Each structure stands twice: as C-alpha cells, then as structure tokens.
Amino acid sequence: MTGEGATGEGGDPPAPLPRAQVVNEPRDEPPPFWGRWGRIYLLIAGLLLIETALLWALTRWAR
C-alpha cells in the first residue's frame, strides 16, 4: 500500500455513473388522470367498502 487510499491513482474520486433517464417531475404529484390525491383516496376507500360488503355477503351465504 503506497498511501493512495481507496481512490486509486492520483487521489481523484471515481466519476459518478450517468443516469439513464432524468426525471424532472416531483415525485409527490398524482398521475394526471386522477388530478388530485383526494380522488385516489376516494377510490381506495370505495374499493375497501366494496371488498368489505362482498366478504360480508360471502359469510352470510356460507352459513
């Protein structure tokens, strides 16, 4: 070991890897189709309500 450290020759750090695709949009925005987060929350709440109703109906039918 010659005192060069982990960087190799000349003390230069390794170059960062290039990104394949640069995303300029913020990550906290919903897809354009939904428009608002509230609509996504309503969709999820509706699906949970439907699933609850179906499971309740299946338990009544199975008796």
PDB file of C-alpha atoms in Angstrom:
ATOM      1  CA  MET A   1       0.000   0.000   0.000  1.00  0.00           C
ATOM      2  CA  THR A   2       1.501   3.314  -1.034  1.00  0.00           C
ATOM      3  CA  GLY A   3      -0.833   5.657   0.838  1.00  0.00           C
ATOM      4  CA  GLU A   4      -3.131   6.385  -2.100  1.00  0.00           C
ATOM      5  CA  GLY A   5      -6.231   5.298  -0.199  1.00  0.00           C
ATOM      6  CA  ALA A   6      -9.302   3.758  -1.780  1.00  0.00           C
ATOM      7  CA  THR A   7      -9.441   6.166  -4.716  1.00  0.00           C
ATOM      8  CA  GLY A   8      -6.681   4.583  -6.761  1.00  0.00           C
ATOM      9  CA  GLU A   9      -4.230   6.664  -8.759  1.00  0.00           C
ATOM     10  CA  GLY A  10      -3.777  10.365  -8.234  1.00  0.00           C
ATOM     11  CA  GLY A  11      -6.306  10.710  -5.442  1.00  0.00           C
ATOM     12  CA  ASP A  12      -9.220  11.506  -7.795  1.00  0.00           C
ATOM     13  CA  PRO A  13     -12.561  10.070  -6.684  1.00  0.00           C
ATOM     14  CA  PRO A  14     -14.330   7.808  -9.155  1.00  0.00           C
ATOM     15  CA  ALA A  15     -16.715   9.583 -11.527  1.00  0.00           C
ATOM     16  CA  PRO A  16     -20.424   9.176 -10.777  1.00  0.00           C
ATOM     17  CA  LEU A  17     -22.361   6.849 -13.015  1.00  0.00           C
ATOM     18  CA  PRO A  18     -24.536   8.610 -15.609  1.00  0.00           C
ATOM     19  CA  ARG A  19     -28.280   8.420 -15.061  1.00  0.00           C
ATOM     20  CA  ALA A  20     -30.204   6.568 -17.711  1.00  0.00           C
ATOM     21  CA  GLN A  21     -33.177   8.916 -17.522  1.00  0.00           C
ATOM     22  CA  VAL A  22     -33.570  12.242 -15.777  1.00  0.00           C
ATOM     23  CA  VAL A  23     -36.964  12.781 -14.169  1.00  0.00           C
ATOM     24  CA  ASN A  24     -37.864  16.431 -13.736  1.00  0.00           C
ATOM     25  CA  GLU A  25     -41.323  15.888 -12.225  1.00  0.00           C
ATOM     26  CA  PRO A  26     -41.774  15.942  -8.454  1.00  0.00           C
ATOM     27  CA  ARG A  27     -42.475  12.514  -7.001  1.00  0.00           C
ATOM     28  CA  ASP A  28     -45.352  13.632  -4.789  1.00  0.00           C
ATOM     29  CA  GLU A  29     -47.752  14.549  -7.607  1.00  0.00           C
ATOM     30  CA  PRO A  30     -50.504  12.108  -8.603  1.00  0.00           C
ATOM     31  CA  PRO A  31     -50.794  10.877 -12.180  1.00  0.00           C
ATOM     32  CA  PRO A  32     -52.533  13.388 -14.487  1.00  0.00           C
ATOM     33  CA  PHE A  33     -55.513  11.063 -14.974  1.00  0.00           C
ATOM     34  CA  TRP A  34     -56.552  11.316 -11.321  1.00  0.00           C
ATOM     35  CA  GLY A  35     -55.975  15.055 -10.949  1.00  0.00           C
ATOM     36  CA  ARG A  36     -55.887  15.150  -7.157  1.00  0.00           C
ATOM     37  CA  TRP A  37     -54.793  12.919  -4.316  1.00  0.00           C
ATOM     38  CA  GLY A  38     -58.315  13.125  -2.877  1.00  0.00           C
ATOM     39  CA  ARG A  39     -59.680  11.186  -5.838  1.00  0.00           C
ATOM     40  CA  ILE A  40     -57.138   8.431  -5.318  1.00  0.00           C
ATOM     41  CA  TYR A  41     -58.075   8.240  -1.624  1.00  0.00           C
ATOM     42  CA  LEU A  42     -61.769   8.057  -2.534  1.00  0.00           C
ATOM     43  CA  LEU A  43     -61.068   5.253  -4.992  1.00  0.00           C
ATOM     44  CA  ILE A  44     -59.189   3.256  -2.349  1.00  0.00           C
ATOM     45  CA  ALA A  45     -61.920   3.866   0.229  1.00  0.00           C
ATOM     46  CA  GLY A  46     -64.552   2.755  -2.285  1.00  0.00           C
ATOM     47  CA  LEU A  47     -62.652  -0.412  -3.128  1.00  0.00           C
ATOM     48  CA  LEU A  48     -62.288  -1.242   0.567  1.00  0.00           C
ATOM     49  CA  LEU A  49     -66.012  -0.693   1.076  1.00  0.00           C
ATOM     50  CA  ILE A  50     -66.854  -2.982  -1.851  1.00  0.00           C
ATOM     51  CA  GLU A  51     -64.477  -5.652  -0.570  1.00  0.00           C
ATOM     52  CA  THR A  52     -65.984  -5.436   2.914  1.00  0.00           C
ATOM     53  CA  ALA A  53     -69.504  -5.770   1.511  1.00  0.00           C
ATOM     54  CA  LEU A  54     -68.516  -8.764  -0.624  1.00  0.00           C
ATOM     55  CA  LEU A  55     -66.847 -10.543   2.283  1.00  0.00           C
ATOM     56  CA  TRP A  56     -69.864  -9.863   4.495  1.00  0.00           C
ATOM     57  CA  ALA A  57     -72.170 -11.286   1.799  1.00  0.00           C
ATOM     58  CA  LEU A  58     -69.978 -14.363   1.421  1.00  0.00           C
ATOM     59  CA  THR A  59     -70.061 -15.041   5.157  1.00  0.00           C
ATOM     60  CA  ARG A  60     -73.864 -14.836   5.126  1.00  0.00           C
ATOM     61  CA  TRP A  61     -74.074 -17.126   2.106  1.00  0.00           C
ATOM     62  CA  ALA A  62     -71.706 -19.725   3.593  1.00  0.00           C
ATOM     63  CA  ARG A  63     -73.881 -20.346   6.664  1.00  0.00           C
TER      64      ARG A  63
END
